[in-house]
Amino acid sequence: MDQAENIITVKNLVKKFGSFVANDNLSFQVEKAEIFGFLGANGAGKTTAIKILCGLSAPTSGEIEVASYDVYTQTDLIKQNIGYMSQKFSLYEDITVKENFRFYGGIYGLSKSRINERITFFLKELKLESAKDELISSLPLGWKQKIAFSVAIMHDPKIVFLDEPTGGVDPVTRRQFWEMIYEASHNGITVFVTTHYMDEAEYCNRVSIMVDGRIDALDTPENLKKQFGVNSMNNVFLKLARN
């Protein structure tokens, strides 16, 4: 992989909490506009690594660059160039759809005209013009999910981090959400996603699978299935977990 194409570069990342090793010597790269799956069971170390990549936590050791910026010295620049969406969606329930967009646009430093332009674009894209003045708390979970993703990319970040974004939604809504991910990738945004759903690993360009703080496998879904002699990513995961 050509270094010039990498938007995330991680070499020998270690994160310790006292004697506990949460991230054990992780090394990987992510290419521009790639959909990169970061998989593993609860407690495998995924969220710890994401916090480091987002500039929210310092590594114990290792070399890490995100969007060409160093996680030790340039965390403010990293934060300006990424979007983030958690499982809880980070939306304000007691204000309207439009007000959420306006609030986050202000946080991201967009001009008023750019905020209005992006609000118009996303309301049309999501077919939510008629719901723009509805409180977030009144909306179905699937709508909240799509709004949260749109809010996370309204400033055109280089990378968007999605931390288990599809938890609790039905399969049809999950599929629609992945169509939004494909579109973001097509528009040049790198998507770094964690998920519990192994079928979603099939939608990624490449996936890494963490076990006990280590990356035990990293390749395309097709290559991983061949490597482990199985027909689904769920079975790849089970083989690694049992080992």
Backbone as numpy.savetxt, mean C-alpha at the origin, in Angstrom:
# Nx Ny Nz CAx CAy CAz Cx Cy Cz
17.40 -6.56 -12.38 16.56 -5.37 -12.38 17.44 -4.12 -12.38
17.18 -3.22 -13.29 17.98 -2.00 -13.40 17.71 -1.09 -12.21
18.80 -0.69 -11.53 18.68 0.15 -10.35 17.91 1.43 -10.64
18.07 1.98 -11.87 17.42 3.24 -12.21 15.90 3.11 -12.19
15.38 1.91 -12.34 13.93 1.71 -12.37 13.34 1.51 -10.98
14.21 1.32 -9.99 13.71 1.01 -8.65 13.26 2.28 -7.92
12.05 2.24 -7.38 11.56 3.38 -6.61 11.67 3.12 -5.11
11.81 1.84 -4.74 12.11 1.45 -3.36 13.30 0.49 -3.40
14.31 0.78 -2.59 15.46 -0.11 -2.48 15.73 -0.37 -1.00
15.71 -1.63 -0.62 15.93 -2.03 0.77 17.08 -3.03 0.81
18.10 -2.71 1.61 19.25 -3.61 1.75 19.49 -3.87 3.23
19.35 -5.12 3.61 19.69 -5.58 4.97 18.99 -4.79 6.07
17.68 -4.57 5.87 16.88 -3.87 6.89 16.70 -4.74 8.13
17.11 -4.19 9.26 16.89 -4.84 10.56 16.15 -3.86 11.45
15.10 -4.34 12.13 14.40 -3.54 13.14 14.22 -4.40 14.38
14.79 -3.91 15.48 14.70 -4.62 16.76 13.93 -3.78 17.77
13.17 -4.46 18.60 12.55 -3.85 19.78 13.12 -4.59 20.98
14.16 -4.02 21.59 14.87 -4.75 22.63 15.57 -5.95 22.01
15.28 -7.13 22.54 15.89 -8.34 21.98 15.04 -8.98 20.89
13.83 -8.44 20.68 12.93 -8.99 19.66 13.27 -8.42 18.29
13.47 -9.30 17.30 13.78 -8.87 15.93 12.49 -8.91 15.10
11.96 -7.73 14.79 10.71 -7.65 14.02 10.97 -7.80 12.53
12.06 -7.20 12.04 12.48 -7.32 10.64 13.91 -7.83 10.62
14.09 -9.01 10.01 15.35 -9.74 10.11 16.08 -9.73 8.77
16.86 -8.64 8.53 17.74 -8.59 7.36 16.97 -8.65 6.04
16.01 -7.76 5.87 15.20 -7.73 4.65 15.94 -7.01 3.52
15.89 -7.60 2.33 16.45 -6.96 1.13 15.50 -7.19 -0.03
15.09 -6.12 -0.70 14.24 -6.22 -1.89 14.20 -4.87 -2.59
13.75 -4.89 -3.84 13.54 -3.67 -4.61 12.12 -3.68 -5.18
11.60 -2.48 -5.38 10.29 -2.34 -6.03 10.45 -1.38 -7.20
9.92 -1.77 -8.35 10.04 -0.94 -9.55 8.94 0.11 -9.63
9.22 1.17 -10.36 8.23 2.22 -10.61 6.99 1.62 -11.28
5.82 1.99 -10.76 4.51 1.58 -11.28 4.21 0.10 -11.09
5.03 -0.60 -10.31 4.78 -2.00 -10.01 3.69 -2.13 -8.94
2.93 -3.22 -9.01 2.02 -3.60 -7.92 2.75 -4.69 -7.14
3.23 -4.32 -5.96 4.10 -5.19 -5.16 3.33 -5.67 -3.93
3.12 -6.97 -3.85 2.42 -7.56 -2.71 3.38 -7.89 -1.58
3.03 -7.48 -0.37 3.87 -7.69 0.81 3.04 -8.54 1.77
3.26 -9.86 1.71 2.35 -10.79 2.37 2.98 -11.45 3.59
2.13 -11.94 4.47 2.60 -12.65 5.65 1.50 -12.69 6.70
1.61 -13.64 7.61 0.62 -13.77 8.67 0.74 -12.60 9.64
-0.25 -12.44 10.51 -0.16 -11.44 11.57 1.09 -11.68 12.40
1.82 -10.61 12.68 3.04 -10.74 13.48 4.28 -11.07 12.68
4.14 -11.15 11.34 5.30 -11.50 10.51 6.28 -10.34 10.35
5.82 -9.11 10.63 6.69 -7.94 10.53 6.35 -6.98 9.41
5.19 -7.19 8.75 4.82 -6.36 7.60 4.60 -4.89 7.98
3.78 -4.67 9.00 3.43 -3.30 9.37 4.65 -2.54 9.88
5.54 -3.23 10.60 6.78 -2.60 11.06 7.59 -2.10 9.88
7.73 -2.94 8.85 8.50 -2.55 7.66 7.83 -1.39 6.93
6.52 -1.41 6.82 5.80 -0.33 6.13 6.01 1.00 6.86
5.97 0.98 8.19 6.19 2.22 8.96 7.57 2.80 8.68
8.56 1.93 8.52 9.91 2.38 8.19 9.94 2.98 6.79
9.32 2.31 5.82 9.31 2.80 4.44 8.55 4.12 4.31
7.58 4.34 5.18 6.80 5.59 5.15 7.48 6.71 5.93
8.62 6.43 6.55 9.33 7.46 7.32 8.74 7.69 8.69
7.95 6.74 9.19 7.30 6.89 10.50 8.08 6.22 11.62
9.04 5.39 11.25 9.83 4.66 12.24 11.24 4.49 11.70
12.24 4.57 12.58 13.63 4.44 12.13 14.07 2.99 12.19
14.79 2.51 11.18 15.32 1.15 11.24 16.46 1.06 12.26
16.71 -0.13 12.75 17.87 -0.34 13.61 19.15 -0.30 12.78
19.10 -0.91 11.58 20.23 -0.84 10.65 19.74 -1.18 9.25
20.60 -0.94 8.28 20.27 -1.23 6.88 20.27 0.02 6.03
20.22 -0.17 4.71 20.16 0.94 3.77 18.79 0.91 3.08
18.05 2.00 3.21 16.70 2.05 2.65 16.47 3.38 1.96
16.05 3.31 0.70 15.66 4.51 -0.05 14.24 4.34 -0.57
13.46 5.39 -0.42 12.07 5.40 -0.91 11.89 6.64 -1.77
11.53 6.46 -3.02 11.38 7.57 -3.98 12.68 8.38 -4.07
13.80 7.68 -3.98 15.16 8.26 -4.06 15.57 9.01 -2.80
14.78 8.92 -1.73 15.12 9.61 -0.48 15.51 8.62 0.60
16.41 9.05 1.48 16.96 8.20 2.53 16.06 8.21 3.77
15.74 7.04 4.31 14.80 6.97 5.44 15.40 7.51 6.73
16.72 7.65 6.79 17.34 8.18 8.00 17.33 9.71 8.04
17.50 10.34 6.88 17.73 11.79 6.87 16.69 12.59 6.08
15.82 11.92 5.32 14.91 12.66 4.42 13.46 12.20 4.57
13.05 11.95 5.81 11.69 11.42 6.02 10.61 12.41 5.59
10.85 13.71 5.75 9.85 14.70 5.32 9.62 14.63 3.82
10.69 14.45 3.06 10.57 14.35 1.61 9.87 13.06 1.20
10.14 11.98 1.94 9.44 10.72 1.68 7.94 10.91 1.86
7.56 11.54 2.97 6.13 11.72 3.28 5.42 12.55 2.21
6.15 13.49 1.59 5.54 14.32 0.54 5.29 13.54 -0.75
5.99 12.42 -0.91 5.94 11.69 -2.17 5.19 10.36 -2.09
4.53 10.11 -0.96 3.80 8.86 -0.80 2.35 9.13 -0.39
1.50 8.15 -0.62 0.17 8.12 -0.06 0.06 6.90 0.84
-0.90 6.92 1.76 -1.03 5.79 2.69 -2.51 5.54 2.97
-2.89 4.29 2.92 -4.26 3.90 3.26 -4.21 2.69 4.18
-4.81 2.82 5.35 -4.82 1.71 6.31 -6.15 0.97 6.23
-6.21 -0.14 6.96 -7.44 -0.94 6.98 -8.61 -0.13 7.54
-8.33 0.83 8.42 -9.39 1.64 9.03 -9.72 2.88 8.20
-9.03 3.02 7.06 -9.36 4.00 6.02 -8.98 5.46 6.32
-8.77 5.86 7.57 -8.28 7.21 7.88 -9.20 8.33 7.41
-10.48 8.07 7.23 -11.42 9.11 6.86 -12.08 9.68 8.12
-12.52 10.95 8.02 -13.25 11.56 9.14 -14.74 11.30 8.95
-15.29 10.51 9.85 -16.67 10.03 9.72 -17.71 11.14 9.85
-17.37 12.19 10.60 -18.39 13.20 10.94 -18.37 14.41 10.00
-17.64 14.31 8.88 -17.73 15.35 7.85 -18.06 14.68 6.51
-18.36 15.49 5.52 -18.87 14.96 4.26 -17.75 14.42 3.37
-18.18 13.74 2.31 -17.25 13.23 1.31 -16.37 14.36 0.77
-17.02 15.43 0.35 -16.30 16.57 -0.24 -15.35 17.20 0.76
-15.79 17.32 2.01 -14.95 17.93 3.04 -13.73 17.07 3.36
-13.86 15.74 3.29 -12.70 14.87 3.47 -11.66 15.12 2.39
-12.11 15.18 1.14 -11.19 15.47 0.04 -10.50 16.82 0.25
-11.30 17.82 0.63 -10.73 19.17 0.80 -9.72 19.19 1.95
-10.04 18.51 3.03 -9.14 18.46 4.19 -7.80 17.83 3.83
-7.85 16.67 3.19 -6.61 15.97 2.85 -5.83 16.70 1.75
-6.54 17.32 0.83 -5.85 18.12 -0.18 -5.05 19.24 0.46
-5.61 19.85 1.51 -4.90 20.89 2.24 -3.67 20.34 2.96
-3.82 19.16 3.57 -2.68 18.52 4.25 -1.55 18.24 3.25
-1.92 17.81 2.04 -0.93 17.49 1.03 -0.35 18.73 0.35
-0.87 19.91 0.72 -0.30 21.16 0.20 -0.77 21.54 -1.18
-1.91 20.99 -1.61 -2.43 21.34 -2.94 -3.08 22.72 -2.90
-3.03 23.43 -4.02 -3.70 24.72 -4.12 -5.22 24.52 -4.12
-5.96 25.59 -3.83 -7.42 25.49 -3.82 -7.97 25.05 -5.17
-7.39 25.60 -6.23 -7.89 25.24 -7.56 -7.58 23.77 -7.88
-6.40 23.30 -7.46 -6.05 21.89 -7.69 -6.93 20.97 -6.85
-7.22 21.37 -5.61 -8.12 20.57 -4.77 -9.49 20.44 -5.43
-10.03 21.55 -5.90 -11.35 21.52 -6.54 -11.33 20.66 -7.81
-10.24 20.75 -8.54 -10.08 19.96 -9.76 -10.07 18.46 -9.44
-9.33 18.08 -8.39 -9.22 16.67 -8.00 -10.54 16.16 -7.41
-11.23 17.01 -6.64 -12.53 16.61 -6.09 -13.50 16.31 -7.23
-13.57 17.20 -8.22 -14.46 17.00 -9.37 -14.11 15.70 -10.09
-12.80 15.47 -10.28 -12.35 14.26 -10.98 -12.78 13.00 -10.24
-12.50 12.93 -8.92 -12.78 11.70 -8.18 -14.27 11.47 -7.97
-15.04 12.53 -7.76 -16.48 12.35 -7.61 -17.09 11.76 -8.88
-16.59 12.22 -10.03 -17.07 11.69 -11.30 -16.58 10.25 -11.49
-15.30 10.02 -11.20 -14.69 8.70 -11.36 -15.42 7.65 -10.50
-15.77 8.04 -9.27 -16.41 7.12 -8.32 -17.94 7.11 -8.46
-18.45 7.98 -9.35 -19.91 8.13 -9.52 -20.57 8.51 -8.19
-19.95 9.47 -7.51 -20.43 9.89 -6.19 -20.86 11.36 -6.17
-21.13 11.94 -7.36 -21.52 13.36 -7.36 -22.74 13.60 -6.46
-23.68 12.67 -6.50 -24.92 12.86 -5.73 -24.71 12.67 -4.23
-23.56 12.06 -3.85 -23.29 11.80 -2.43 -22.23 12.72 -1.85
-21.84 13.76 -2.60 -20.70 14.59 -2.17 -20.95 15.29 -0.84
-22.21 15.55 -0.50 -22.52 16.23 0.76 -23.03 15.29 1.85
-22.87 13.98 1.60 -23.25 12.99 2.62 -22.10 12.81 3.62
-22.48 12.57 4.89 -21.47 12.27 5.90 -20.83 10.91 5.59
-19.54 10.80 5.81 -18.85 9.53 5.58 -19.49 8.41 6.40
-19.93 8.72 7.61 -20.51 7.70 8.50 -21.77 7.06 7.92
-22.43 7.74 6.98 -23.69 7.24 6.42 -23.47 6.33 5.21
-22.23 6.19 4.76 -21.96 5.48 3.51 -21.64 4.01 3.75
-21.92 3.15 2.76 -21.54 1.73 2.84 -20.02 1.59 2.88
-19.57 0.46 3.45 -18.14 0.21 3.64 -17.37 0.27 2.31
-17.94 -0.31 1.25 -17.26 -0.32 -0.04 -17.02 1.08 -0.59
-17.97 1.98 -0.39 -17.80 3.37 -0.83 -16.69 4.04 -0.03
-16.70 3.80 1.29 -15.66 4.39 2.14 -14.27 3.95 1.66
-14.18 2.66 1.31 -12.90 2.10 0.86 -12.40 2.83 -0.40
-13.29 3.02 -1.36 -12.90 3.67 -2.62 -12.56 5.14 -2.40
-13.29 5.80 -1.51 -12.99 7.21 -1.20 -11.63 7.31 -0.51
-11.36 6.40 0.42 -10.08 6.43 1.14 -8.90 6.25 0.19
-9.05 5.34 -0.78 -7.99 5.15 -1.76 -7.81 6.40 -2.60
-8.90 7.00 -3.03 -8.83 8.21 -3.85 -8.18 9.35 -3.09
-8.53 9.49 -1.80 -7.91 10.52 -0.96 -6.40 10.29 -0.87
-5.99 9.02 -0.78 -4.56 8.70 -0.62 -3.74 9.01 -1.86
-4.40 9.12 -3.02 -3.64 9.40 -4.26 -4.02 10.74 -4.88
-4.76 11.58 -4.17 -5.24 12.82 -4.79 -4.10 13.79 -5.07
-2.94 13.62 -4.40 -1.79 14.51 -4.64 -0.80 13.88 -5.63
-1.22 12.83 -6.34 -0.38 12.16 -7.34 0.95 11.70 -6.74
0.92 10.89 -5.69 2.17 10.44 -5.08 2.92 9.48 -6.00
4.21 9.33 -5.75 4.99 8.35 -6.52 4.66 6.93 -6.09
4.33 6.78 -4.80 4.04 5.46 -4.23 2.82 5.58 -3.33
1.96 4.57 -3.35 0.88 4.50 -2.38 1.02 3.18 -1.61
1.00 3.28 -0.28 1.08 2.12 0.60 -0.33 1.77 1.07
-0.73 0.52 0.83 -2.06 0.05 1.20 -1.89 -1.07 2.22
-2.27 -0.81 3.47 -2.07 -1.78 4.54 -3.38 -2.51 4.81
-3.51 -3.69 4.21 -4.72 -4.52 4.31 -5.98 -3.71 4.00
-6.06 -3.16 2.80 -7.13 -2.22 2.48 -8.48 -2.86 2.19
-8.52 -4.19 1.99 -9.77 -4.81 1.56 -10.43 -5.65 2.66
-9.97 -5.49 3.89 -10.56 -6.26 4.99 -12.03 -5.92 5.19
-12.86 -6.97 5.27 -14.26 -6.77 5.63 -15.20 -6.41 4.51
-14.70 -6.29 3.27 -15.61 -5.96 2.17 -15.89 -7.21 1.34
-17.00 -7.17 0.61 -17.44 -8.36 -0.13 -16.56 -8.57 -1.37
-16.57 -9.78 -1.94 -15.69 -10.10 -3.07 -15.87 -9.20 -4.29
-17.11 -8.80 -4.59 -17.35 -7.93 -5.75 -16.69 -6.57 -5.54
-16.85 -6.02 -4.34 -16.24 -4.72 -4.02 -14.72 -4.82 -4.01
-14.19 -5.95 -3.53 -12.74 -6.16 -3.55 -12.23 -6.11 -4.99
-12.95 -6.77 -5.89 -12.53 -6.80 -7.30 -12.56 -5.39 -7.89
-13.61 -4.62 -7.57 -13.70 -3.24 -8.05 -12.55 -2.39 -7.52
-12.19 -2.65 -6.27 -11.09 -1.92 -5.65 -9.77 -2.22 -6.39
-9.58 -3.48 -6.76 -8.37 -3.85 -7.48 -8.32 -3.22 -8.86
-9.47 -2.96 -9.46 -9.49 -2.24 -10.73 -8.96 -0.82 -10.55
-9.25 -0.21 -9.39 -8.71 1.11 -9.09 -7.19 1.04 -8.91
-6.71 -0.04 -8.29 -5.27 -0.24 -8.12 -4.59 -0.36 -9.48
-5.19 -1.17 -10.38 -4.62 -1.31 -11.73 -4.53 0.04 -12.43
-5.56 0.84 -12.30 -5.58 2.14 -12.96 -4.49 3.05 -12.41
-4.32 3.04 -11.08 -3.26 3.86 -10.47 -1.89 3.43 -10.97
-1.66 2.12 -11.06 -0.40 1.59 -11.57 -0.20 2.00 -13.03
-1.26 1.92 -13.82 -1.20 2.30 -15.23 -0.82 3.78 -15.38
-1.24 4.59 -14.37 -0.94 6.03 -14.40 0.43 6.35 -13.78
1.22 5.32 -13.46 2.59 5.55 -13.00 2.80 5.52 -11.51
1.75 5.25 -10.73 1.90 5.18 -9.27 2.31 3.77 -8.88
3.34 3.66 -8.07 3.75 2.36 -7.52 2.81 2.00 -6.38
2.33 0.76 -6.37 1.39 0.30 -5.34 2.06 -0.78 -4.50
2.18 -0.49 -3.21 2.81 -1.42 -2.25 1.70 -1.86 -1.30
1.27 -3.12 -1.42 0.04 -3.55 -0.74 0.27 -4.78 0.14
-0.27 -4.73 1.35 -0.33 -5.92 2.19 -1.76 -6.44 2.19
-1.89 -7.75 2.26 -3.24 -8.34 2.28 -3.22 -9.70 2.96
-4.34 -10.06 3.57 -4.53 -11.40 4.13 -5.09 -12.36 3.10
-5.62 -11.80 2.00 -6.32 -12.62 1.01 -5.33 -13.12 -0.04
-5.08 -14.42 0.00 -4.07 -14.96 -0.90 -4.49 -14.91 -2.38
-5.81 -14.88 -2.65 -6.23 -14.74 -4.04 -5.80 -13.38 -4.60
-5.70 -12.37 -3.72 -5.27 -11.04 -4.17 -3.79 -11.02 -4.55
-3.02 -11.95 -4.01 -1.61 -12.04 -4.40 -1.48 -12.30 -5.90
-2.47 -12.99 -6.46 -2.45 -13.30 -7.90 -2.54 -12.03 -8.74
-3.06 -10.94 -8.18 -3.24 -9.69 -8.92 -1.97 -8.85 -8.96
-0.96 -9.21 -8.15 0.27 -8.40 -8.04 1.27 -8.79 -9.12
2.12 -7.84 -9.50 3.21 -8.15 -10.43 4.22 -9.08 -9.77
4.58 -8.77 -8.53 5.45 -9.64 -7.74 4.97 -9.62 -6.30
5.30 -10.67 -5.58 4.94 -10.73 -4.16 6.14 -11.20 -3.35
6.23 -10.68 -2.13 7.16 -11.22 -1.16 6.32 -11.82 -0.04
6.82 -12.89 0.57 6.09 -13.53 1.66 7.00 -13.55 2.89
6.53 -12.91 3.96 7.30 -12.84 5.19 6.87 -13.94 6.16
7.85 -14.54 6.80 7.62 -15.52 7.86 8.58 -15.19 9.00
8.03 -14.92 10.18 8.84 -14.64 11.38 9.89 -13.56 11.14
9.48 -12.47 10.48 10.37 -11.34 10.32 11.31 -11.41 9.14
11.30 -12.53 8.41 12.18 -12.71 7.25 11.34 -12.77 5.97
11.96 -12.40 4.85 11.34 -12.66 3.55 11.77 -14.04 3.10
10.83 -14.97 3.07 11.15 -16.36 2.71 10.92 -16.66 1.23
10.22 -15.78 0.52 10.00 -15.98 -0.92 9.71 -14.63 -1.56
10.18 -14.46 -2.80 9.93 -13.21 -3.53 10.04 -13.49 -5.03
8.93 -13.34 -5.74 8.93 -13.55 -7.19 7.53 -13.22 -7.71
7.32 -13.47 -9.00 5.97 -13.34 -9.56 5.10 -14.46 -9.00
3.79 -14.25 -8.92 2.91 -15.33 -8.45 3.09 -16.61 -9.26
3.21 -16.47 -10.59 3.35 -17.64 -11.45 4.62 -18.42 -11.12
5.74 -17.71 -10.96 7.00 -18.37 -10.64 6.99 -19.03 -9.26
6.34 -18.38 -8.31 6.27 -18.96 -6.96 5.45 -20.25 -6.96
4.36 -20.27 -7.72 3.55 -21.50 -7.81 4.35 -22.63 -8.45
5.12 -22.29 -9.47 5.98 -23.31 -10.09 7.05 -23.79 -9.13
7.68 -22.83 -8.42 8.77 -23.16 -7.50 8.32 -24.14 -6.41
7.09 -23.93 -5.91 6.61 -24.76 -4.82 5.72 -25.92 -5.29
5.52 -26.02 -6.61 4.77 -27.12 -7.17 3.31 -27.15 -6.75
2.69 -25.96 -6.69 1.29 -25.86 -6.27 0.52 -25.03 -7.29
-0.81 -24.98 -7.14 -1.63 -24.30 -8.14 -2.27 -23.01 -7.63
-1.93 -22.58 -6.42 -2.50 -21.33 -5.90 -1.51 -20.67 -4.94
-1.64 -19.35 -4.79 -0.79 -18.62 -3.85 -1.11 -19.01 -2.41
-2.34 -19.42 -2.17 -2.71 -19.87 -0.82 -1.86 -21.09 -0.43
-1.65 -22.00 -1.38 -0.84 -23.18 -1.10 0.64 -22.85 -0.97
1.12 -21.84 -1.71 2.49 -21.37 -1.51 2.67 -20.88 -0.08
1.71 -20.08 0.35 1.77 -19.52 1.71 1.73 -20.62 2.76
0.87 -21.61 2.56 0.76 -22.71 3.53 2.06 -23.50 3.61
2.71 -23.74 2.48 3.98 -24.47 2.49 5.04 -23.71 3.28
5.11 -22.40 3.06 6.10 -21.61 3.78 5.79 -21.54 5.27
4.53 -21.35 5.61 4.14 -21.25 7.01 4.42 -22.55 7.76
4.17 -23.70 7.11 4.39 -24.99 7.77 5.87 -25.27 7.97
6.70 -24.78 7.05 8.14 -24.97 7.22 8.68 -24.14 8.36
